[in-house]
mmCIF file of C-alpha atoms in Angstrom:
data_model
loop_
_atom_site.group_PDB
_atom_site.id
_atom_site.type_symbol
_atom_site.label_atom_id
_atom_site.label_comp_id
_atom_site.label_asym_id
_atom_site.label_seq_id
_atom_site.Cartn_x
_atom_site.Cartn_y
_atom_site.Cartn_z
ATOM 1 C CA UNK A 1 -13.886 42.007 -8.591
ATOM 2 C CA UNK A 2 -13.403 44.529 -11.167
ATOM 3 C CA UNK A 3 -12.213 43.361 -14.402
ATOM 4 C CA UNK A 4 -8.099 44.648 -13.864
ATOM 5 C CA UNK A 5 -8.195 42.276 -10.424
ATOM 6 C CA UNK A 6 -9.721 39.650 -12.518
ATOM 7 C CA UNK A 7 -6.874 39.648 -15.039
ATOM 8 C CA UNK A 8 -4.294 40.065 -12.023
ATOM 9 C CA UNK A 9 -5.681 36.686 -10.379
ATOM 10 C CA UNK A 10 -6.031 35.205 -13.874
ATOM 11 C CA UNK A 11 -2.157 36.181 -14.614
ATOM 12 C CA UNK A 12 -1.419 35.082 -11.014
ATOM 13 C CA UNK A 13 -2.730 31.471 -11.778
ATOM 14 C CA UNK A 14 -1.318 30.963 -14.903
ATOM 15 C CA UNK A 15 1.963 31.630 -13.670
ATOM 16 C CA UNK A 16 1.529 29.166 -10.775
ATOM 17 C CA UNK A 17 0.519 26.567 -13.257
ATOM 18 C CA UNK A 18 3.760 27.044 -15.019
ATOM 19 C CA UNK A 19 6.429 27.040 -12.378
ATOM 20 C CA UNK A 20 4.533 23.754 -11.257
ATOM 21 C CA UNK A 21 4.608 22.040 -14.827
ATOM 22 C CA UNK A 22 8.305 23.067 -14.948
ATOM 23 C CA UNK A 23 9.953 22.851 -11.360
ATOM 24 C CA UNK A 24 7.303 20.428 -9.999
ATOM 25 C CA UNK A 25 6.088 20.923 -6.267
ATOM 26 C CA UNK A 26 9.815 22.037 -5.278
ATOM 27 C CA UNK A 27 9.235 24.899 -7.140
ATOM 28 C CA UNK A 28 6.312 26.445 -5.133
ATOM 29 C CA UNK A 29 5.869 27.135 -1.552
ATOM 30 C CA UNK A 30 3.430 25.439 0.690
ATOM 31 C CA UNK A 31 0.378 28.000 0.529
ATOM 32 C CA UNK A 32 1.231 28.315 -3.315
ATOM 33 C CA UNK A 33 0.453 24.101 -3.627
ATOM 34 C CA UNK A 34 -2.672 24.976 -1.573
ATOM 35 C CA UNK A 35 -3.846 27.647 -4.088
ATOM 36 C CA UNK A 36 -3.595 25.180 -7.059
ATOM 37 C CA UNK A 37 -5.964 23.092 -5.184
ATOM 38 C CA UNK A 38 -8.309 25.976 -4.314
ATOM 39 C CA UNK A 39 -8.585 27.439 -7.988
ATOM 40 C CA UNK A 40 -9.926 24.082 -9.363
ATOM 41 C CA UNK A 41 -12.740 24.729 -6.190
ATOM 42 C CA UNK A 42 -12.892 28.477 -6.339
ATOM 43 C CA UNK A 43 -12.209 29.597 -10.165
ATOM 44 C CA UNK A 44 -13.240 33.287 -9.747
ATOM 45 C CA UNK A 45 -11.852 34.607 -6.511
ATOM 46 C CA UNK A 46 -8.192 35.432 -5.140
ATOM 47 C CA UNK A 47 -7.492 32.613 -3.222
ATOM 48 C CA UNK A 48 -3.871 33.277 -1.984
ATOM 49 C CA UNK A 49 -5.087 35.217 1.378
ATOM 50 C CA UNK A 50 -7.352 31.730 1.832
ATOM 51 C CA UNK A 51 -4.821 29.423 1.636
ATOM 52 C CA UNK A 52 -2.132 31.381 3.663
ATOM 53 C CA UNK A 53 -5.132 31.577 6.333
ATOM 54 C CA UNK A 54 -5.598 27.800 6.336
ATOM 55 C CA UNK A 55 -2.027 26.783 6.536
ATOM 56 C CA UNK A 56 -1.998 29.305 9.633
ATOM 57 C CA UNK A 57 -4.669 28.291 11.189
ATOM 58 C CA UNK A 58 -3.997 24.158 11.120
ATOM 59 C CA UNK A 59 0.030 24.923 11.103
ATOM 60 C CA UNK A 60 1.273 23.140 7.877
ATOM 61 C CA UNK A 61 0.223 22.360 4.690
ATOM 62 C CA UNK A 62 0.117 18.449 5.599
ATOM 63 C CA UNK A 63 -2.026 19.349 8.519
ATOM 64 C CA UNK A 64 -4.403 21.445 6.159
ATOM 65 C CA UNK A 65 -4.959 18.271 4.147
ATOM 66 C CA UNK A 66 -5.277 15.978 7.065
ATOM 67 C CA UNK A 67 -7.892 18.132 8.756
ATOM 68 C CA UNK A 68 -11.271 16.484 9.177
ATOM 69 C CA UNK A 69 -13.885 18.051 6.952
ATOM 70 C CA UNK A 70 -15.723 19.524 9.522
ATOM 71 C CA UNK A 71 -12.942 21.424 10.602
ATOM 72 C CA UNK A 72 -12.023 22.789 7.320
ATOM 73 C CA UNK A 73 -15.694 23.526 6.692
ATOM 74 C CA UNK A 74 -15.828 25.957 9.492
ATOM 75 C CA UNK A 75 -12.986 28.047 8.000
ATOM 76 C CA UNK A 76 -14.176 31.358 6.738
ATOM 77 C CA UNK A 77 -14.554 31.205 3.245
ATOM 78 C CA UNK A 78 -14.178 27.685 2.403
ATOM 79 C CA UNK A 79 -17.328 25.921 0.985
ATOM 80 C CA UNK A 80 -18.196 22.161 0.475
ATOM 81 C CA UNK A 81 -16.580 22.005 -3.103
ATOM 82 C CA UNK A 82 -13.453 23.499 -1.932
ATOM 83 C CA UNK A 83 -13.190 21.225 1.185
ATOM 84 C CA UNK A 84 -14.179 18.308 -1.231
ATOM 85 C CA UNK A 85 -10.846 19.242 -3.339
ATOM 86 C CA UNK A 86 -8.649 19.441 -0.211
ATOM 87 C CA UNK A 87 -9.725 16.077 0.851
ATOM 88 C CA UNK A 88 -9.670 14.622 -2.448
ATOM 89 C CA UNK A 89 -5.623 15.637 -2.734
ATOM 90 C CA UNK A 90 -4.941 13.710 0.970
ATOM 91 C CA UNK A 91 -7.214 10.656 -0.444
ATOM 92 C CA UNK A 92 -4.943 10.479 -3.918
ATOM 93 C CA UNK A 93 -1.434 10.669 -2.017
ATOM 94 C CA UNK A 94 -2.573 8.217 0.676
ATOM 95 C CA UNK A 95 -4.063 5.695 -2.108
ATOM 96 C CA UNK A 96 -0.729 5.887 -3.733
ATOM 97 C CA UNK A 97 1.166 5.747 -0.594
ATOM 98 C CA UNK A 98 -0.792 2.650 0.387
ATOM 99 C CA UNK A 99 -0.612 0.843 -3.087
ATOM 100 C CA UNK A 100 3.436 1.266 -2.291
ATOM 101 C CA UNK A 101 3.071 -0.860 0.575
ATOM 102 C CA UNK A 102 0.629 -3.310 -0.551
ATOM 103 C CA UNK A 103 2.867 -4.301 -3.515
ATOM 104 C CA UNK A 104 6.140 -5.379 -1.947
ATOM 105 C CA UNK A 105 6.999 -7.373 1.370
ATOM 106 C CA UNK A 106 6.592 -4.770 4.463
ATOM 107 C CA UNK A 107 9.810 -5.521 5.927
ATOM 108 C CA UNK A 108 12.016 -5.237 2.691
ATOM 109 C CA UNK A 109 9.698 -2.057 1.658
ATOM 110 C CA UNK A 110 10.279 -0.118 5.260
ATOM 111 C CA UNK A 111 10.800 3.553 3.750
ATOM 112 C CA UNK A 112 7.423 3.196 2.006
ATOM 113 C CA UNK A 113 5.497 1.982 4.914
ATOM 114 C CA UNK A 114 7.259 4.567 6.997
ATOM 115 C CA UNK A 115 5.902 7.323 4.576
ATOM 116 C CA UNK A 116 2.680 5.922 4.316
ATOM 117 C CA UNK A 117 1.881 5.902 8.150
ATOM 118 C CA UNK A 118 3.377 9.391 8.250
ATOM 119 C CA UNK A 119 0.872 10.661 6.171
ATOM 120 C CA UNK A 120 -1.959 8.759 7.516
ATOM 121 C CA UNK A 121 -1.362 9.372 11.062
ATOM 122 C CA UNK A 122 0.772 12.249 11.891
ATOM 123 C CA UNK A 123 -1.565 14.988 11.930
ATOM 124 C CA UNK A 124 -4.247 13.383 13.360
ATOM 125 C CA UNK A 125 -6.248 15.409 16.357
ATOM 126 C CA UNK A 126 -6.989 12.198 18.120
ATOM 127 C CA UNK A 127 -4.897 9.286 19.106
ATOM 128 C CA UNK A 128 -5.299 6.378 16.693
ATOM 129 C CA UNK A 129 -4.461 2.797 16.809
ATOM 130 C CA UNK A 130 -3.523 0.594 13.095
ATOM 131 C CA UNK A 131 -2.711 -2.656 13.302
ATOM 132 C CA UNK A 132 -0.927 -4.031 10.140
ATOM 133 C CA UNK A 133 -1.133 -7.932 9.939
ATOM 134 C CA UNK A 134 1.300 -9.765 7.548
ATOM 135 C CA UNK A 135 1.550 -13.513 6.080
ATOM 136 C CA UNK A 136 4.547 -15.702 6.664
ATOM 137 C CA UNK A 137 6.416 -13.731 3.682
ATOM 138 C CA UNK A 138 5.643 -10.539 5.674
ATOM 139 C CA UNK A 139 3.224 -9.353 2.943
ATOM 140 C CA UNK A 140 0.395 -7.301 4.249
ATOM 141 C CA UNK A 141 -2.703 -9.013 4.841
ATOM 142 C CA UNK A 142 -4.786 -6.391 6.135
ATOM 143 C CA UNK A 143 -3.933 -2.783 7.635
ATOM 144 C CA UNK A 144 -7.072 -1.649 9.923
ATOM 145 C CA UNK A 145 -7.777 0.907 12.547
ATOM 146 C CA UNK A 146 -8.204 -0.588 15.634
ATOM 147 C CA UNK A 147 -8.942 2.216 17.917
ATOM 148 C CA UNK A 148 -10.072 5.855 17.811
ATOM 149 C CA UNK A 149 -9.366 7.656 20.972
ATOM 150 C CA UNK A 150 -9.229 11.281 22.755
ATOM 151 C CA UNK A 151 -6.433 13.675 22.439
ATOM 152 C CA UNK A 152 -3.891 11.298 24.702
ATOM 153 C CA UNK A 153 -5.156 7.995 24.773
ATOM 154 C CA UNK A 154 -6.477 4.946 22.487
ATOM 155 C CA UNK A 155 -7.429 1.504 24.185
ATOM 156 C CA UNK A 156 -5.125 -1.490 22.834
ATOM 157 C CA UNK A 157 -6.787 -4.799 24.033
ATOM 158 C CA UNK A 158 -4.428 -7.636 23.388
ATOM 159 C CA UNK A 159 -7.721 -10.569 23.307
ATOM 160 C CA UNK A 160 -9.305 -8.230 20.271
ATOM 161 C CA UNK A 161 -5.631 -8.272 18.856
ATOM 162 C CA UNK A 162 -5.010 -11.938 19.172
ATOM 163 C CA UNK A 163 -8.454 -12.888 17.714
ATOM 164 C CA UNK A 164 -8.441 -10.615 14.592
ATOM 165 C CA UNK A 165 -4.849 -11.915 13.715
ATOM 166 C CA UNK A 166 -6.373 -15.656 13.924
ATOM 167 C CA UNK A 167 -9.406 -14.453 12.032
ATOM 168 C CA UNK A 168 -6.765 -13.542 9.255
ATOM 169 C CA UNK A 169 -4.435 -16.287 9.303
ATOM 170 C CA UNK A 170 -1.838 -13.610 10.010
ATOM 171 C CA UNK A 171 1.463 -15.101 11.334
ATOM 172 C CA UNK A 172 2.808 -11.454 12.564
ATOM 173 C CA UNK A 173 1.742 -7.756 13.225
ATOM 174 C CA UNK A 174 3.445 -4.387 13.181
ATOM 175 C CA UNK A 175 1.318 -1.981 15.923
ATOM 176 C CA UNK A 176 1.198 1.635 15.089
ATOM 177 C CA UNK A 177 -0.041 4.766 17.003
ATOM 178 C CA UNK A 178 0.143 8.530 16.952
ATOM 179 C CA UNK A 179 0.798 11.142 19.288
ATOM 180 C CA UNK A 180 -1.392 14.072 18.587
ATOM 181 C CA UNK A 181 1.063 16.132 20.718
ATOM 182 C CA UNK A 182 3.673 15.894 17.713
ATOM 183 C CA UNK A 183 6.306 14.228 19.669
ATOM 184 C CA UNK A 184 6.529 10.522 18.870
ATOM 185 C CA UNK A 185 8.588 9.477 22.287
ATOM 186 C CA UNK A 186 6.703 6.426 23.629
ATOM 187 C CA UNK A 187 5.395 6.841 27.396
ATOM 188 C CA UNK A 188 5.774 3.712 29.878
ATOM 189 C CA UNK A 189 1.994 3.191 29.407
ATOM 190 C CA UNK A 190 3.254 2.447 25.605
ATOM 191 C CA UNK A 191 6.040 0.172 26.865
ATOM 192 C CA UNK A 192 4.007 -1.829 29.024
ATOM 193 C CA UNK A 193 1.063 -2.001 26.325
ATOM 194 C CA UNK A 194 3.389 -3.194 24.086
ATOM 195 C CA UNK A 195 4.910 -6.107 25.839
ATOM 196 C CA UNK A 196 1.837 -7.217 27.403
ATOM 197 C CA UNK A 197 0.465 -7.578 23.338
ATOM 198 C CA UNK A 198 3.885 -9.258 22.596
ATOM 199 C CA UNK A 199 3.451 -11.510 25.242
ATOM 200 C CA UNK A 200 -0.310 -12.626 24.633
ATOM 201 C CA UNK A 201 0.515 -13.145 20.534
ATOM 202 C CA UNK A 202 3.686 -14.793 21.154
ATOM 203 C CA UNK A 203 2.031 -17.678 22.837
ATOM 204 C CA UNK A 204 -0.014 -18.502 20.014
ATOM 205 C CA UNK A 205 3.068 -17.910 17.620
ATOM 206 C CA UNK A 206 1.944 -14.663 16.133
ATOM 207 C CA UNK A 207 5.255 -12.397 16.315
ATOM 208 C CA UNK A 208 5.059 -8.619 16.903
ATOM 209 C CA UNK A 209 7.604 -7.174 14.312
ATOM 210 C CA UNK A 210 7.434 -3.864 15.777
ATOM 211 C CA UNK A 211 5.177 -0.861 17.409
ATOM 212 C CA UNK A 212 5.473 2.245 15.674
ATOM 213 C CA UNK A 213 4.910 5.728 16.942
ATOM 214 C CA UNK A 214 4.031 8.416 14.994
ATOM 215 C CA UNK A 215 4.480 12.265 15.603
ATOM 216 C CA UNK A 216 4.662 15.394 13.459
ATOM 217 C CA UNK A 217 8.018 15.225 14.342
ATOM 218 C CA UNK A 218 8.987 12.069 13.123
ATOM 219 C CA UNK A 219 8.523 8.382 14.418
ATOM 220 C CA UNK A 220 9.983 6.205 16.855
ATOM 221 C CA UNK A 221 10.324 2.344 16.106
ATOM 222 C CA UNK A 222 10.607 -0.051 19.299
ATOM 223 C CA UNK A 223 12.151 -2.216 17.416
ATOM 224 C CA UNK A 224 15.261 -0.011 16.823
ATOM 225 C CA UNK A 225 15.092 1.379 20.294
ATOM 226 C CA UNK A 226 15.494 -2.163 22.111
ATOM 227 C CA UNK A 227 11.961 -1.823 23.514
ATOM 228 C CA UNK A 228 10.594 -4.598 21.894
#
């Protein structure tokens, strides 16, 4: 890269930083936000083509942040330092969202809960089942991944769920899983499994408050849909 090109890159980065500081994330396009991250990891290269290529490859800014490190590392021109920079931004965002969930009773803080779940699960390439265990005041006792599965299935074993709830002395739980297809519409298998789980938990006085299915297009609450 010649001196003139270096000056152009430097000027572009300076303008990006100024726009971000004045207007926040809303002042930048998604690829420009990704540019800001990549600038920290790749200081002497024009990263705009790389940022645009990543979003084109993975589908969205959120999907880039949520991508597996091995998949990011396989993208041409993206080294370990850049992968760490991208994943650290995702980790920071999830840490903040998780803190919002932990600090208040879950059922009275539903917007924060759904935002957290969307961030942590929506863009996963494989189906994952997560359990949020609650105490008698609906405060979060534990937020745990029960299982990781294939692109369209992750197992749920009621006996394991009940056992873990008893270990934690939880009085209620929220079941969550994602649909990698992006469509959060529950399947008949989802409905049957949820009713079986709710019955098993109910026998021991553990309430299943909800089952939330997460997809890139949104979420479906079994409770809101009258399925639970």
